[in-house]
XYZ file of C-alpha atoms in Angstrom:
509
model
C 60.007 -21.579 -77.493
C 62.170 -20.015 -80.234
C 60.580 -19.071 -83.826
C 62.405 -22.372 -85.416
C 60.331 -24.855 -82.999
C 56.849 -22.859 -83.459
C 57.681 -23.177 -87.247
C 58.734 -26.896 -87.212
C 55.662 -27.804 -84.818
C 53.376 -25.924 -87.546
C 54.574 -27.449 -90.307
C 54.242 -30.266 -88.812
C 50.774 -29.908 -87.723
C 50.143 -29.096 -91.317
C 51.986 -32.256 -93.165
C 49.866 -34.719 -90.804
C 46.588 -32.164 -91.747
C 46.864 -32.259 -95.081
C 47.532 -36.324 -94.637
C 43.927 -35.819 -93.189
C 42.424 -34.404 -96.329
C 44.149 -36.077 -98.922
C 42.822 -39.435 -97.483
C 39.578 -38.278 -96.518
C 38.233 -37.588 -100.346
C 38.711 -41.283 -100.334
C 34.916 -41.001 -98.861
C 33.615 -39.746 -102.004
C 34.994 -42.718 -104.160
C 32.115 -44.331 -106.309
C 31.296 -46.902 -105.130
C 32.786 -45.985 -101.719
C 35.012 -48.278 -100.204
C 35.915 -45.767 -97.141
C 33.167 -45.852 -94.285
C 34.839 -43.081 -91.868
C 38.125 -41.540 -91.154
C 39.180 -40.613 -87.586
C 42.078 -37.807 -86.798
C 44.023 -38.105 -83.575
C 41.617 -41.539 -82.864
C 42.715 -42.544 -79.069
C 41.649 -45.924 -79.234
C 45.262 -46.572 -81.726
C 48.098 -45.178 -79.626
C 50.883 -45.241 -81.483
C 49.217 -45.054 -85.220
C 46.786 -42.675 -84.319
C 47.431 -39.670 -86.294
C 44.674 -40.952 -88.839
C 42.820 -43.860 -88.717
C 40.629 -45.360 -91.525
C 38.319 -47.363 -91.440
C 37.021 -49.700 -95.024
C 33.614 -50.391 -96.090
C 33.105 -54.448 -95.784
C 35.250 -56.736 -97.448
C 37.690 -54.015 -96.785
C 40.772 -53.130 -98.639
C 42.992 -56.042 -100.663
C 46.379 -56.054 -100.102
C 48.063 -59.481 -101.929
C 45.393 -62.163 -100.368
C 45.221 -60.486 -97.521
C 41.932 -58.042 -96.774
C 41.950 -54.827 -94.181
C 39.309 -53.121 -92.694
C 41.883 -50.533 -91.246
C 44.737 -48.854 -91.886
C 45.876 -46.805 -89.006
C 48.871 -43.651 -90.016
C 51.408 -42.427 -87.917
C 52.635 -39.306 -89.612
C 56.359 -37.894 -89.045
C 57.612 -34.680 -90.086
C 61.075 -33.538 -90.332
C 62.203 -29.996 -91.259
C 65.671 -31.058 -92.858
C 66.465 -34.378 -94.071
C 70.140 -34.497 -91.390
C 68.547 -38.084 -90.032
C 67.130 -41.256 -92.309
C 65.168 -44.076 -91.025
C 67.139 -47.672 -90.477
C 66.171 -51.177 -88.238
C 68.622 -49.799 -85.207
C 66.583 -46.162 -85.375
C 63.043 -47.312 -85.377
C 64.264 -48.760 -81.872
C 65.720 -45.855 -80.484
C 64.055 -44.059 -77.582
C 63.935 -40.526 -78.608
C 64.571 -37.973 -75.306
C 61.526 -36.682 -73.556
C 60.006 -40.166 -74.024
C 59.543 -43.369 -72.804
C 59.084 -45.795 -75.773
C 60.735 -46.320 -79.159
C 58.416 -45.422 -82.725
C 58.425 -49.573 -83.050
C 57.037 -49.558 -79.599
C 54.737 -47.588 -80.374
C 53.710 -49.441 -83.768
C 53.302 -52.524 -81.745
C 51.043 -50.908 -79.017
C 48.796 -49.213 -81.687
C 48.826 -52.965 -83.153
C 47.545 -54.508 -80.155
C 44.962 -51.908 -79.816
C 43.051 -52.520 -82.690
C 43.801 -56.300 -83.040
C 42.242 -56.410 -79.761
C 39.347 -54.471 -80.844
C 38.894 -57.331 -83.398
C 40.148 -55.209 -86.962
C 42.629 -56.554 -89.403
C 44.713 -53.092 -90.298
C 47.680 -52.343 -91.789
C 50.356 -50.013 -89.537
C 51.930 -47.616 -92.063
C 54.362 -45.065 -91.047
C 54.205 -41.633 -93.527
C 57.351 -39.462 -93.355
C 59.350 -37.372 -95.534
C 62.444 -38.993 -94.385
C 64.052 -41.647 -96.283
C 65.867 -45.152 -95.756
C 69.477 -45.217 -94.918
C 70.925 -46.957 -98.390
C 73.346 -48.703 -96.007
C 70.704 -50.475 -93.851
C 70.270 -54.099 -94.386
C 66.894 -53.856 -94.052
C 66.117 -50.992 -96.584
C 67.929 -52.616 -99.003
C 65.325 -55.288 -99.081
C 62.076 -52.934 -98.560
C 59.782 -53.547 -101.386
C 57.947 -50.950 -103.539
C 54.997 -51.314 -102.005
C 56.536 -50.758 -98.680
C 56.380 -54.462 -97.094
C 58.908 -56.071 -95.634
C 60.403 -58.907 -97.910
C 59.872 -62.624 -97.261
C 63.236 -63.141 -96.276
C 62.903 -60.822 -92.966
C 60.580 -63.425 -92.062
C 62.139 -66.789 -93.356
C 65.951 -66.413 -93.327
C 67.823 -67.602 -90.358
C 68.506 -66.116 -87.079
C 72.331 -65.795 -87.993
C 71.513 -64.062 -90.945
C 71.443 -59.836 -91.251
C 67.689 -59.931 -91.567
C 67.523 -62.602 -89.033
C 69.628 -60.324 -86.467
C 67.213 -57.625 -86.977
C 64.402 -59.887 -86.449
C 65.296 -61.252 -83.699
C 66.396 -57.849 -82.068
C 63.187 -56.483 -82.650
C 61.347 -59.292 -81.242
C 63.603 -59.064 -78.260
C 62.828 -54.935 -78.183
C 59.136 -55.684 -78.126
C 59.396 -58.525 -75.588
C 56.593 -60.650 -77.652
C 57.368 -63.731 -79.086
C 58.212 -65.047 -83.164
C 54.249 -65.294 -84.068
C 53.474 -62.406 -82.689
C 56.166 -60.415 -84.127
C 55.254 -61.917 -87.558
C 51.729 -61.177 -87.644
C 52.637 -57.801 -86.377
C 55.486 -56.830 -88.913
C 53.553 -58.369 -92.033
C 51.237 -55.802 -91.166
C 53.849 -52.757 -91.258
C 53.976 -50.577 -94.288
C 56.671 -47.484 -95.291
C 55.622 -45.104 -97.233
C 58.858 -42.754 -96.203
C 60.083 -40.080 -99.419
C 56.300 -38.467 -98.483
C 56.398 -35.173 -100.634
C 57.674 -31.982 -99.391
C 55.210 -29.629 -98.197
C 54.861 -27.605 -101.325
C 54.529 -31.367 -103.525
C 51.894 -32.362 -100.623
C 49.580 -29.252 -101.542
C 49.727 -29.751 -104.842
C 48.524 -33.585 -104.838
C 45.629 -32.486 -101.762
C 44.726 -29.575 -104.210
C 43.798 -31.682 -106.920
C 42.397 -34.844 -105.029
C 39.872 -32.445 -102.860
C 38.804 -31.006 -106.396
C 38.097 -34.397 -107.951
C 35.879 -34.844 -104.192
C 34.122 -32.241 -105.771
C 35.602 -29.914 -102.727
C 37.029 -25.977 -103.422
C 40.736 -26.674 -103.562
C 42.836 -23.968 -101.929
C 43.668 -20.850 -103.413
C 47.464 -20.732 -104.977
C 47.627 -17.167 -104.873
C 46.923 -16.897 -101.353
C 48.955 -17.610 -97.984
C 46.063 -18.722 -96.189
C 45.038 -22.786 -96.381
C 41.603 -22.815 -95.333
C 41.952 -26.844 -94.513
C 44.929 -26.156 -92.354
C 42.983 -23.806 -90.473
C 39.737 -25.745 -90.194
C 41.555 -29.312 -89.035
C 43.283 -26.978 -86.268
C 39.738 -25.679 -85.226
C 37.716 -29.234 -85.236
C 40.821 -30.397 -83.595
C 40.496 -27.599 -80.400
C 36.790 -28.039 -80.111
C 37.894 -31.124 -78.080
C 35.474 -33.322 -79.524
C 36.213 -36.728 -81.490
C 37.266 -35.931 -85.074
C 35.626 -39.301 -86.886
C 33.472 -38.278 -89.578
C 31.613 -40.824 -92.912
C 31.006 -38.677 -95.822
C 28.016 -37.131 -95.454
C 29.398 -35.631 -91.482
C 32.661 -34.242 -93.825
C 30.018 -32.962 -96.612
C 28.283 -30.833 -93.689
C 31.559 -29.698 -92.201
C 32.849 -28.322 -95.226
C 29.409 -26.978 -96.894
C 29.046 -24.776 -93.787
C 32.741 -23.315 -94.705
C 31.447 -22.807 -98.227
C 34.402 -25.201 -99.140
C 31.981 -27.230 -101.519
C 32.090 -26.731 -105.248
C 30.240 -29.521 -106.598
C 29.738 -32.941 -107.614
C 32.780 -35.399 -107.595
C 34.940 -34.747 -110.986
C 36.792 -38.267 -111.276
C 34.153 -41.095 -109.916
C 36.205 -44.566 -109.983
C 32.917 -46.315 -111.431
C 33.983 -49.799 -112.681
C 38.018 -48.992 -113.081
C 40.802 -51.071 -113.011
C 44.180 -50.735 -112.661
C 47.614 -51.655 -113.600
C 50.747 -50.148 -111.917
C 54.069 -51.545 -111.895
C 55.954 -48.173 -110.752
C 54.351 -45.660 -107.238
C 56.112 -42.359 -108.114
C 52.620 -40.721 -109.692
C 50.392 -44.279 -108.708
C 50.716 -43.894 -104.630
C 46.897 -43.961 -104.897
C 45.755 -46.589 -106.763
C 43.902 -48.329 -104.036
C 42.061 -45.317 -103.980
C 41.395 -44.630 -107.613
C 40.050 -47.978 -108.394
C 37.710 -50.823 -107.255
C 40.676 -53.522 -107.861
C 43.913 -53.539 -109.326
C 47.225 -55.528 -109.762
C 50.210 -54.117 -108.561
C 53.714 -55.411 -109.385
C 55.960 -52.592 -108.486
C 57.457 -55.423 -105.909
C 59.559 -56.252 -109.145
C 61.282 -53.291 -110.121
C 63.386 -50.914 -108.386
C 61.808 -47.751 -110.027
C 61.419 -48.439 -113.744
C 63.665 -51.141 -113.881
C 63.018 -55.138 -113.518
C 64.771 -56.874 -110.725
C 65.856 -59.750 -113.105
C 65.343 -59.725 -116.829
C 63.218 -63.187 -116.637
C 60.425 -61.701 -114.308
C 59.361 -60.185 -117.414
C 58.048 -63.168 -119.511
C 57.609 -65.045 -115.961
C 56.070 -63.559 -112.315
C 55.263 -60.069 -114.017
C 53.540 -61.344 -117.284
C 51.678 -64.521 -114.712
C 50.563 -61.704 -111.911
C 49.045 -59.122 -115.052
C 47.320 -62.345 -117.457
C 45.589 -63.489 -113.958
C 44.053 -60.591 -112.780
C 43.580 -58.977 -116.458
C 41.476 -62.316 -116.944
C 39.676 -62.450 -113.867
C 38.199 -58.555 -114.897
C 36.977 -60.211 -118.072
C 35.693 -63.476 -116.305
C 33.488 -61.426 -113.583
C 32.720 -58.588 -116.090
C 34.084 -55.833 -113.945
C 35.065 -52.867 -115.841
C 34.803 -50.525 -118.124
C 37.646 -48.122 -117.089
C 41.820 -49.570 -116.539
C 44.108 -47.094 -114.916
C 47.533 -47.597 -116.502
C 50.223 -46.368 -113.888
C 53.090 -48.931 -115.652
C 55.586 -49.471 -118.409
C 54.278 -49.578 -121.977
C 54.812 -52.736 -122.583
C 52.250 -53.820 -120.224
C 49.819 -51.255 -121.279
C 50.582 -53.057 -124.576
C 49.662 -56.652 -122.798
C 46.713 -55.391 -121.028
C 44.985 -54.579 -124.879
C 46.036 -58.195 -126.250
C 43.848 -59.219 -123.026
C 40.998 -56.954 -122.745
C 40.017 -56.974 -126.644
C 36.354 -55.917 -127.800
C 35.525 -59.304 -128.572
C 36.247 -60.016 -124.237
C 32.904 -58.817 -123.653
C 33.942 -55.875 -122.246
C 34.235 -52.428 -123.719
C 37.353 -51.057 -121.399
C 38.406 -48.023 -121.996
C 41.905 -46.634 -120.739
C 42.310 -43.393 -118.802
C 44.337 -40.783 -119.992
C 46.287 -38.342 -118.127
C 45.924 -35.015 -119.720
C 45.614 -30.906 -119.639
C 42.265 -31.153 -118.044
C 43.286 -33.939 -115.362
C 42.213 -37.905 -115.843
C 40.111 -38.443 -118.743
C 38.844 -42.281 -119.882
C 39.438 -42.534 -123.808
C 36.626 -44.343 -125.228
C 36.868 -44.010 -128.807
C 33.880 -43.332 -131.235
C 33.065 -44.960 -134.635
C 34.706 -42.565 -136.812
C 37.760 -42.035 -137.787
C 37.013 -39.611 -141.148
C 39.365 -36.977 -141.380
C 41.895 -37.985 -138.709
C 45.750 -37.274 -139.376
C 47.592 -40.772 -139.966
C 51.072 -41.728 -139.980
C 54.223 -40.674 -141.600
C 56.551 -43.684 -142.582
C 59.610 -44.246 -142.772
C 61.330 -47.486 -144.116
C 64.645 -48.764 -144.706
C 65.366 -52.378 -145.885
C 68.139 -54.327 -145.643
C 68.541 -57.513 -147.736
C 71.513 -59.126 -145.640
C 69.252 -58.993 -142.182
C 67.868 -61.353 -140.014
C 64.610 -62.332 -140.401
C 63.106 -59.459 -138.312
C 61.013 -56.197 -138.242
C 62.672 -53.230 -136.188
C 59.761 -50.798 -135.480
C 60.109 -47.392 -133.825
C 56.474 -44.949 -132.727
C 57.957 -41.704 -132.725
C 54.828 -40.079 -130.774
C 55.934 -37.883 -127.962
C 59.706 -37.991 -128.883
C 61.579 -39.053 -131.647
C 63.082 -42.424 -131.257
C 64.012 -43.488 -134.640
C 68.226 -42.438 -134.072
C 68.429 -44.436 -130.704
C 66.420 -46.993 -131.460
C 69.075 -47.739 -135.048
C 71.783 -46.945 -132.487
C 70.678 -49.379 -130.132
C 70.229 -52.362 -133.137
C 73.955 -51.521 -133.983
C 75.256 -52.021 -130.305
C 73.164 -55.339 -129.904
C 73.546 -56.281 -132.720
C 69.956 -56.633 -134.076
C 70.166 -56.229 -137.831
C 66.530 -56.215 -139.104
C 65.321 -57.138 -142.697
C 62.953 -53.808 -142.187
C 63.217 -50.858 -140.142
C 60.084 -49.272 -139.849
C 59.606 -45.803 -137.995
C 56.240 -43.943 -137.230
C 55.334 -40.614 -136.793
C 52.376 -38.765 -136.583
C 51.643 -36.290 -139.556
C 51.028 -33.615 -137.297
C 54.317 -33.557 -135.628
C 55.909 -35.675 -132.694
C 55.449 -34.375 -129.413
C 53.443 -34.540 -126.426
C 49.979 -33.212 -127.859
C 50.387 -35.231 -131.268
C 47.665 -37.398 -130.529
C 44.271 -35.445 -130.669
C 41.912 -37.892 -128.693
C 40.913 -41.510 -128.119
C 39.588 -41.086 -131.835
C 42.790 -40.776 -133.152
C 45.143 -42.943 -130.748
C 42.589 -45.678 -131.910
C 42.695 -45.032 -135.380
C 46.486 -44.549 -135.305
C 46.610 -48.474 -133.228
C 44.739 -49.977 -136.514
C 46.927 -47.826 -138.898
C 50.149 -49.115 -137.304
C 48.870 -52.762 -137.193
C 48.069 -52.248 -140.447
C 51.966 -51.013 -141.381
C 53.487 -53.435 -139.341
C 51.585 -56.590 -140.401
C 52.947 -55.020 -144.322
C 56.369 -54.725 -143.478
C 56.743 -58.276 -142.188
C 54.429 -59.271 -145.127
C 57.198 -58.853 -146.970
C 59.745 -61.124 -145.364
C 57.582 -63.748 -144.179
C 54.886 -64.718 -141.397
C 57.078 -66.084 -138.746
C 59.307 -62.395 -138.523
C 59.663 -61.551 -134.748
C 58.407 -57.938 -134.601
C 60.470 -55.602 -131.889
C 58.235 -52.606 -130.804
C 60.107 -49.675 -129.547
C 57.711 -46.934 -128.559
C 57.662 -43.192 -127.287
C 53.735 -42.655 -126.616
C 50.976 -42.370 -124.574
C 50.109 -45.458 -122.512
C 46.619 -45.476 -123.861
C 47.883 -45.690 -127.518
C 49.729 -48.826 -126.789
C 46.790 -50.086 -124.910
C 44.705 -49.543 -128.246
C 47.581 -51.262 -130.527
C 47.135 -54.742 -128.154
C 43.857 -54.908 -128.177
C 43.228 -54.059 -132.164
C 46.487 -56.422 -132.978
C 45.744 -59.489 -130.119
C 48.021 -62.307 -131.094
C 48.422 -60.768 -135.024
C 51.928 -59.091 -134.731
C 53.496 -62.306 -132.574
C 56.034 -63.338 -132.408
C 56.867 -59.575 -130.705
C 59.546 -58.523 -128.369
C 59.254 -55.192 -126.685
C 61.393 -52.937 -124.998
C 61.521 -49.936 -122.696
C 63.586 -47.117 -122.698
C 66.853 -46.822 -120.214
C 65.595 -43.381 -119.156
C 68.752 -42.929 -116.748
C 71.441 -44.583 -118.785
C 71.419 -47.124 -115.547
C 71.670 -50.215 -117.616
C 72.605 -49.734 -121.474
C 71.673 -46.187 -122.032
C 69.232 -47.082 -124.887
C 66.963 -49.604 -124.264
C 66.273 -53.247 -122.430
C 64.305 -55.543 -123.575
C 60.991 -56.498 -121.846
C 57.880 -59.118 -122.689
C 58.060 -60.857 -125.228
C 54.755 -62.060 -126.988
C 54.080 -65.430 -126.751
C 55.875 -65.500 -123.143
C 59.143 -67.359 -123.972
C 62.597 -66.197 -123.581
C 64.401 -64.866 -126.831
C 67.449 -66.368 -127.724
């Protein structure tokens, strides 16, 4: 076999590995929601690179719940090919069945064997744009609604009915089994994937490889359990053992979940959410990337989906931790919902130097640098507030370029920025992002003071997620009538800013 092949079958060996290990400090969750995790598990043909298998109710996926999910893993050393409807039927040479094929047959396995799981292919290939079917993928890898609904004359309808016809099953069958399908293609490269297994088997409280070294000790000792021929299916404790008696153990867990939450409306940086928390809300199914599929899901599926489960948290008294992974603006909604006076004391957590951190703020604030204003009036404006939280960047120039091109022409213009500078250490602790939220409700509240209590607010902000969490849930319904925005990071749609919830939930004219 030539030195390419040997290198390609290694590095493949390794991506589906490291797959291994990433999902297996999953065990070591608090409280654990994964019982065991199987590697090459022959009783899934077909989706039996890695196998795992959920603590009772399972794993919630929409209103669905899964026991297991079972991972195929695909590795390719260039990115020449993409994935597309007509290739997941293709028979590759050398074999006998098609990667759908083998989906299904991995399906049937563990339906039979009584499990709900999910199917999800893992690959470092992409979608080709062109496909009909990509272009309707969801962020959360699903197929849409439509594939199932629309009729059979239809693109997605074609494709639906050629698969069916591929599989030889019949339309409920193929249904059940392609509701249960999930993509999660764009996998990081190899370097990426080591980097993400590092830290997650150092929050597992494991000894993350070496960066100065060549040798991966988890690559080698997957290869090794692997060749002793004997069933690699292991609960947390069997793992523990395995890797204490390779000295790979460094301690306790460094990130337990405890009673966290989570938010995420975006999965580059969130893919593990499920993981990270007991329960969260996920509407990445609305945006492509950062940006809303239709400016009215905003005030109307988005702000329904986040009010519903941010209220159900406070009704069954379930955390103390959220996990924002989304825009600002709704790490600005989930404060106005999860105020002290909830019951709750929730604190958010804070990505940082030293890893995830949750910011639960003290009782002082004595000493703690404040904000630097500054104002401009205009007597011939609307009856509005323009204000702009220079934290990690200064915003104050595009956000007064962005008025002038929309044609907002505020009464006030109000910018904030720390004393201590703008950039991405400004903010010193939970201590002061709190104290800065009831400083900047305080400045806000003055400037529209001064033209009158029914002066729609419009919040611009470059910060940290956790300040704007503080600001909702010190200003509740106070600054409303409030429009938000977010920032048009790649100049797709206006090259400033869009506008996103508005607080209360109606439309602005």
């Amino acid at each position: 076999m030539a030195h390419h092949q040997v290198a390609a079958r290694i590095d493949g060996d390794d991506f589906q590995g490291r797959m291994f290990w990433i999902k297996a400090t999953e065990l070591y969750t608090d409280p654990p929601h994964l019982a065991r995790i199987a590697y090459e598990y022959d009783q899934a043909i077909g989706v039996d690179d890695l196998v795992l298998f959920y603590h009772p109710p399972g794993i919630a996926d929409g209103p669905e719940q899964y026991d297991v999910d079972a991972l195929q893993a695909k590795f390719h050393v260039d990115h020449k090919g993409v994935y597309s409807s007509d290739f997941l039927l293709e028979v590759p040479r050398g074999s006998k069945t098609s990667l759908l094929q083998k989906m299904h047959k991995g399906y049937r396995a563990l339906h039979e064997a009584g499990h709900q799981c999910r199917l999800i292919l893992v690959s470092n290939w992409g979608w080709d744009d062109a496909d009909d079917l990509a272009k309707s993928i969801r962020a959360d890898g699903k197929l849409p609604d439509t594939f199932f609904s629309d009729g059979p004359g239809t693109k997605l309808g074609k494709i639906r009915e050629a698969w069916r016809t591929h599989l030889g099953i019949d339309g409920s069958e193929l249904a059940d089994f392609a509701r249960r399908v999930r993509w999660e293609l764009y996998f990081f490269a190899c370097t990426r994937q080591l980097d993400y297994m590092a830290a997650k088997l150092q929050n597992a409280g494991l000894r993350p490889p070496d960066p100065t070294k060549r040798v991966n000790p988890y690559d080698d000792l997957i290869r090794k359990l692997l060749c002793e021929r004997r069933a690699i299916n292991v609960d947390a404790d069997a793992l523990r053992e395995i890797c204490a008696r390779e000295d790979l153990v460094a301690g306790e867990c460094l990130d337990p979940i405890g009673r966290r939450v989570g938010l995420r409306s975006y999965m580059r940086w969130a893919e593990t959410m499920e993981a990270d928390c007991i329960d969260h809300v996920c509407v990445a199914e609305h945006f492509d990337g950062r940006y809303i599929r239709a400016p009215a899901l905003w005030n109307g599926t988005v702000y329904t989906e986040v009010v519903d489960f941010l209220d159900k948290v406070v009704r069954e008294q379930a955390a103390d931790e959220i996990l924002l992974e989304c825009h600002l603006s709704l790490a600005y909604l989930a404060g106005t919902r999860l105020p002290a006076k909830c019951g709750l004391c929730v604190a958010p957590v804070q990505k940082g130097r030293r890893g995830r951190e949750a910011w639960r703020p003290g009782i002082t604030s004595e000493g703690l640098p404040e904000w630097n204003e500054i104002r401009r009036s205009n007597e011939g404006g609307s009856a509005d507030v323009v204000v702009a939280l220079s934290v990690t960047h200064a915003i104050g120039e595009d956000v007064s370029a962005y008025c002038q091109e929309d044609g907002l022409n505020p009464v006030i213009f109000l910018e904030l920025l720390p004393e201590q500078g703008v950039g991405p250490h400004s903010i010193l602790g939970p201590d002061h992002a709190q104290h800065l939220a009831v400083q900047a409700l305080d400045r806000m509240r003055q400037a529209r003071g001064l033209i009158g209590r029914g002066a729609r607010v419009h919040l611009f902000a470059a910060a940290p997620n956790a300040l704007l969490f503080f600001l909702g849930q010190v200003a509740g319904d106070l600054l409303q009538p409030i429009q938000l925005y977010e920032h048009d990071w790649e100049g797709v749609q206006s090259g400033l800013y869009l506008p996103s919830l508005c607080l209360p939930p109606n439309p602005v004219a």
